[in-house]
CSV table of C-alpha atoms in Angstrom, one decimal:
chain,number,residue,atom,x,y,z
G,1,UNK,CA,-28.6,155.8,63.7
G,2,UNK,CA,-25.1,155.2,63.9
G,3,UNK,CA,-23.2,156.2,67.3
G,4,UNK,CA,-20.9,159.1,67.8
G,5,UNK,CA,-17.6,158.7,69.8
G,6,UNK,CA,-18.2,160.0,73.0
G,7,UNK,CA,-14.9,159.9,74.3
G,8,UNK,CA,-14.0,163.7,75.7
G,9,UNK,CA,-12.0,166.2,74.1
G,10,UNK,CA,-11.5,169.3,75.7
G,11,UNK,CA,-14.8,168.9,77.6
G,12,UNK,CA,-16.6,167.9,74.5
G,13,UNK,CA,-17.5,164.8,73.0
G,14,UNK,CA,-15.7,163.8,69.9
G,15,UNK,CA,-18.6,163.1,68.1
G,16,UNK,CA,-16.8,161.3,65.0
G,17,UNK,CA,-18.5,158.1,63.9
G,18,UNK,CA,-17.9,155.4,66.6
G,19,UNK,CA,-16.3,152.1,65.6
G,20,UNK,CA,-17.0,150.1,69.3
G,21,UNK,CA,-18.1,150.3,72.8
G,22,UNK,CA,-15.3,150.5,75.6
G,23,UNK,CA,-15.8,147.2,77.3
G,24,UNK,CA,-15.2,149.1,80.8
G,25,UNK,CA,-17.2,152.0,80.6
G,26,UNK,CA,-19.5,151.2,77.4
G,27,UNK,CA,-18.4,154.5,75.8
G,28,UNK,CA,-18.3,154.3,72.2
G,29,UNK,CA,-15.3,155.5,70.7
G,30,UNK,CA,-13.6,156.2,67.4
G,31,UNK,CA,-10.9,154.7,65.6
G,32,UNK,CA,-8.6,157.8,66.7
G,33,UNK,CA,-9.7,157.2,70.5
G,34,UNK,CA,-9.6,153.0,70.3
G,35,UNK,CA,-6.7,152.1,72.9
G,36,UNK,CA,-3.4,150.7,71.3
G,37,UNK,CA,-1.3,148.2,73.9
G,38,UNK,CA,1.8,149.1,73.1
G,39,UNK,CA,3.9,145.8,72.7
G,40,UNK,CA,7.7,144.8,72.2
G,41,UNK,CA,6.9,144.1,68.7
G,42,UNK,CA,4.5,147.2,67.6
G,43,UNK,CA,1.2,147.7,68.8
G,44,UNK,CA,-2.3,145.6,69.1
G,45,UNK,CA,-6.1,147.3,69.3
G,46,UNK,CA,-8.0,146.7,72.0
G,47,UNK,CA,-11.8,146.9,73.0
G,48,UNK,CA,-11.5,149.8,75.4
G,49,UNK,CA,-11.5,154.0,74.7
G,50,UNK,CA,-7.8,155.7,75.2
G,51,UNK,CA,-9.2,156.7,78.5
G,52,UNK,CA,-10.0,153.2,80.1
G,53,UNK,CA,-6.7,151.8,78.7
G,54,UNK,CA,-4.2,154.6,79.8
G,55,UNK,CA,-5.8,154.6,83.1
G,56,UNK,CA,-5.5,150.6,83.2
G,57,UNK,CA,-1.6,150.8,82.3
G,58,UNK,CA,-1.2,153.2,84.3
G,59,UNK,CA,-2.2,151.6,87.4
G,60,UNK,CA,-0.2,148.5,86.2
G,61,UNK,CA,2.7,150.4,86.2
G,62,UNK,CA,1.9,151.3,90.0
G,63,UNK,CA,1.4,148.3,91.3
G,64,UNK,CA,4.7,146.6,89.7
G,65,UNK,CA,6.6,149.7,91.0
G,66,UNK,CA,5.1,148.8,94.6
G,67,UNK,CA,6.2,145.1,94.1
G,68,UNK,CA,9.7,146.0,93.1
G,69,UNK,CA,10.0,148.4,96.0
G,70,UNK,CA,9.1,145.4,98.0
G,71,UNK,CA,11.4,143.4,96.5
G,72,UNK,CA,14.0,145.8,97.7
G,73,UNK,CA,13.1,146.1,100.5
G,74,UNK,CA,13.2,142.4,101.4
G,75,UNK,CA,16.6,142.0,99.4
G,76,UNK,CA,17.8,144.6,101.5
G,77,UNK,CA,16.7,142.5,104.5
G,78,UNK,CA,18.4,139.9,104.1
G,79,UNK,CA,21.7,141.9,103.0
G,80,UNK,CA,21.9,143.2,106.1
G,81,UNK,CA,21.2,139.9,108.0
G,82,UNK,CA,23.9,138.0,105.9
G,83,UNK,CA,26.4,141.0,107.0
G,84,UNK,CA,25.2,140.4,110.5
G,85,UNK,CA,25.7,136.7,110.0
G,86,UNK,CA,29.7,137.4,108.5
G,87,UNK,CA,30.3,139.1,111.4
G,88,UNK,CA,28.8,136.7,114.0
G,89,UNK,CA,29.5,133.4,112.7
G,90,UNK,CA,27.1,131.5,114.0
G,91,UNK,CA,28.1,127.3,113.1
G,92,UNK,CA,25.4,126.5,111.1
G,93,UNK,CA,27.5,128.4,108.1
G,94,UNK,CA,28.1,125.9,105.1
G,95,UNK,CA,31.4,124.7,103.7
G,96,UNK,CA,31.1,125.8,100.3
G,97,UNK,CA,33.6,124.1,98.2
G,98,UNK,CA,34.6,125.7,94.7
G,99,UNK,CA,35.7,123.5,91.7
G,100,UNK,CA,39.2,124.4,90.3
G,101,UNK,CA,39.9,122.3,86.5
G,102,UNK,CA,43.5,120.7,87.1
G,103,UNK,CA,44.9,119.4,83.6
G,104,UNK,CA,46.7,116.8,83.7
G,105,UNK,CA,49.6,115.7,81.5
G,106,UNK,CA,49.0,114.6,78.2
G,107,UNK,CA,46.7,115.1,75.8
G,108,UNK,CA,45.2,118.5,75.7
G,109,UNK,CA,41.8,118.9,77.5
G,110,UNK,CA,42.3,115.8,80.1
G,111,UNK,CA,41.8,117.1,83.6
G,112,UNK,CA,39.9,116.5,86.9
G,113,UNK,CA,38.0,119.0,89.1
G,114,UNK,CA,39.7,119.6,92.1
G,115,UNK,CA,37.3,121.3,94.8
G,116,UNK,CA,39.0,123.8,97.1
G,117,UNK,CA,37.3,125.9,100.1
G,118,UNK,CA,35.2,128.4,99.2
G,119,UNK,CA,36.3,132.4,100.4
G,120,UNK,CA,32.5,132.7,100.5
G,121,UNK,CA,30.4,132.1,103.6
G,122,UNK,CA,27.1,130.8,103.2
G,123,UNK,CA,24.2,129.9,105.5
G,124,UNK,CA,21.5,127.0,104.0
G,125,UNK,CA,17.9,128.8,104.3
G,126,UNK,CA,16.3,125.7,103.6
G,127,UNK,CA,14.9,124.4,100.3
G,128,UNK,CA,12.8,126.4,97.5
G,129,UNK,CA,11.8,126.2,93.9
G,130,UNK,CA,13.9,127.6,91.1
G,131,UNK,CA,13.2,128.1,87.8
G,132,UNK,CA,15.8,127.1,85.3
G,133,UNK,CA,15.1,127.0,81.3
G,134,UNK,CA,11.1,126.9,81.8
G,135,UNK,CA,12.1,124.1,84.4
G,136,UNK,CA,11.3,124.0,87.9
G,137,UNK,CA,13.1,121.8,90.3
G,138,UNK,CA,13.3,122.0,94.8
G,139,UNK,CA,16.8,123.2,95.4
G,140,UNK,CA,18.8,123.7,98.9
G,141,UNK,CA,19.4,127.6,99.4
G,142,UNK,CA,21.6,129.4,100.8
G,143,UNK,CA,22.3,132.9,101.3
G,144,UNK,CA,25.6,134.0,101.1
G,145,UNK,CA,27.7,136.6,103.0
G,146,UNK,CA,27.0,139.7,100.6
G,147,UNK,CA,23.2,138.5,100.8
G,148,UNK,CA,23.2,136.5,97.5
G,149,UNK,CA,20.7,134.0,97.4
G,150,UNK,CA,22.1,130.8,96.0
G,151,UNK,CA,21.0,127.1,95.2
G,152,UNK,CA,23.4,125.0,96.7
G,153,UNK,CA,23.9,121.1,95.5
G,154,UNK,CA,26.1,118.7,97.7
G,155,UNK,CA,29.1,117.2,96.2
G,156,UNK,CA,28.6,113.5,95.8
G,157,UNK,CA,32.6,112.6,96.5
G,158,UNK,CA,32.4,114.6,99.7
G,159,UNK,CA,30.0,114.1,102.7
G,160,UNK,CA,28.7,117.0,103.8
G,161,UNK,CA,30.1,119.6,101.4
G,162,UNK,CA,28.6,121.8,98.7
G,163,UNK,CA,29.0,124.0,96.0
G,164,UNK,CA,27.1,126.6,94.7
G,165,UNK,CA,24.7,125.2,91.9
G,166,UNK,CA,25.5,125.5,88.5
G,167,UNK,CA,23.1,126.7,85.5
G,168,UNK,CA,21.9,130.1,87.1
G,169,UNK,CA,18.4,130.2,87.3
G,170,UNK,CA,15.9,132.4,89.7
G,171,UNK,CA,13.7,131.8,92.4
G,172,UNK,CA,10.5,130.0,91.0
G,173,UNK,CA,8.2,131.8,93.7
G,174,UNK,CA,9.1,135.2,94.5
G,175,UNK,CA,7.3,135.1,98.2
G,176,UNK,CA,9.9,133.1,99.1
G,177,UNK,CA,11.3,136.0,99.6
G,178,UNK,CA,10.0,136.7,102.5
G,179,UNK,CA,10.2,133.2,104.5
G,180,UNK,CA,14.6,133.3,103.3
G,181,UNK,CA,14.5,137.2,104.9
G,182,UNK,CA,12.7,135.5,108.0
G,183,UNK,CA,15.2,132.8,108.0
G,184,UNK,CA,18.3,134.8,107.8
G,185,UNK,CA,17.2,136.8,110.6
G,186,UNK,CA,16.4,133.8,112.2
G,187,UNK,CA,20.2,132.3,112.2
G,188,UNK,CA,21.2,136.2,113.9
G,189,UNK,CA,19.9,135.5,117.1
C-alpha cells in the first residue's frame, strides 16, 4: 500500500499520496509539501518535507547573521584602533606613496609615474592571504587610518616605500580578522 504524506496541516496529516521520504525526519511527503531551495536562477527539489527545509534555511540564515554581526564587530575594532593610532602616531606608521601619471611632451599617451606622499596613514599588520580573481597570493597588510584594511606592495625604485596594492581583491581567510584587530590594538599601547 502506497504511503500518505504525513506532513501536518492544521494538526492533521495531509494524507495525499506521498512521492518520498524526508531524508531528516523520514516523513513522507507529497509533491505539494517536497521542499523547493530557492536559487538565484529559480528553484531546485530537494529530498526533505517543507518542514525540515524551512527550518534548515532558516537556521542558516541565523548563523550568517551571527557571523556578519561578528564581522562588525571586529571591523569596528579595528576602526577605532586605527583612529586611536591617527591620533597617537606611534613610528611604526608606513610611508605610503601614491602614483600620479605625468605626460610627457610628445606623442599622446607617453608618460611616467611619478609617486608622491600619501595623505593616508597606514600601519603594516603583517602579511595575510588575499583572494584576487579566484587567485590567492601572501600580501603585506596594512590598515589604514579610517580602519581600511589594505594590501600594501613595496615600490621596487624606492627602498623602503609602498603603495597600496592594486587589483582590489579581499581577504582570503576571514579569521584574519581577528589576529589584524589584535594587531592594531597591539601598535596602541
Amino acid at each position: 500500500m502506497p504511503a500518505e504524506c504525513e506532513v501536518l496541516v492544521t494538526g492533521r496529516p495531509c494524507a495525499v499520496l506521498a512521492i518520498r521520504r524526508c531524508t531528516n525526519c523520514w516523513r513522507a511527503y507529497c509533491l505539494t509539501h517536497q521542499y523547493l531551495r530557492r536559487l538565484s536562477s529559480g528553484t531546485e527539489a530537494t529530498d526533505e518535507c517543507s518542514e525540515c527545509g524551512t527550518s534548515r534555511d532558516q537556521s542558516l540564515q541565523e548563523q550568517r547573521a551571527k557571523v556578519d554581526r561578528d564581522k562588525a564587530a571586529i571591523r569596528e575594532r579595528i576602526r577605532l584602533a586605527a583612529a586611536r593610532l591617527s591620533q597617537v602616531g606611534p613610528p611604526s606608521r608606513l610611508q605610503l606613496m601614491e602614483p600620479v601619471w605625468k605626460r610627457t611632451i610628445g606623442r599622446k599617451g607617453n608618460g611616467y609615474y611619478q609617486y608622491l606622499p600619501a595623505s593616508r596613514q597606514a600601519w603594516f599588520v603583517g602579511e595575510f592571504e588575499w583572494s584576487i580573481s579566484g587567485s590567492y597570493s601572501s600580501f603585506h597588510t596594512a590598515v589604514l587610518e579610517d580602519g581600511s584594511i589594505v594590501k600594501v606592495v613595496p615600490i621596487p625604485e624606492m627602498q623602503g616605500q609602498f603603495q597600496v596594492g592594486p587589483g582590489g581583491g579581499r581577504l582570503f581567510n576571514e579569521t584574519d580578522l581577528m589576529a589584524i584587530a589584535d594587531r592594531v590594538e597591539e601598535l596602541t599601547r
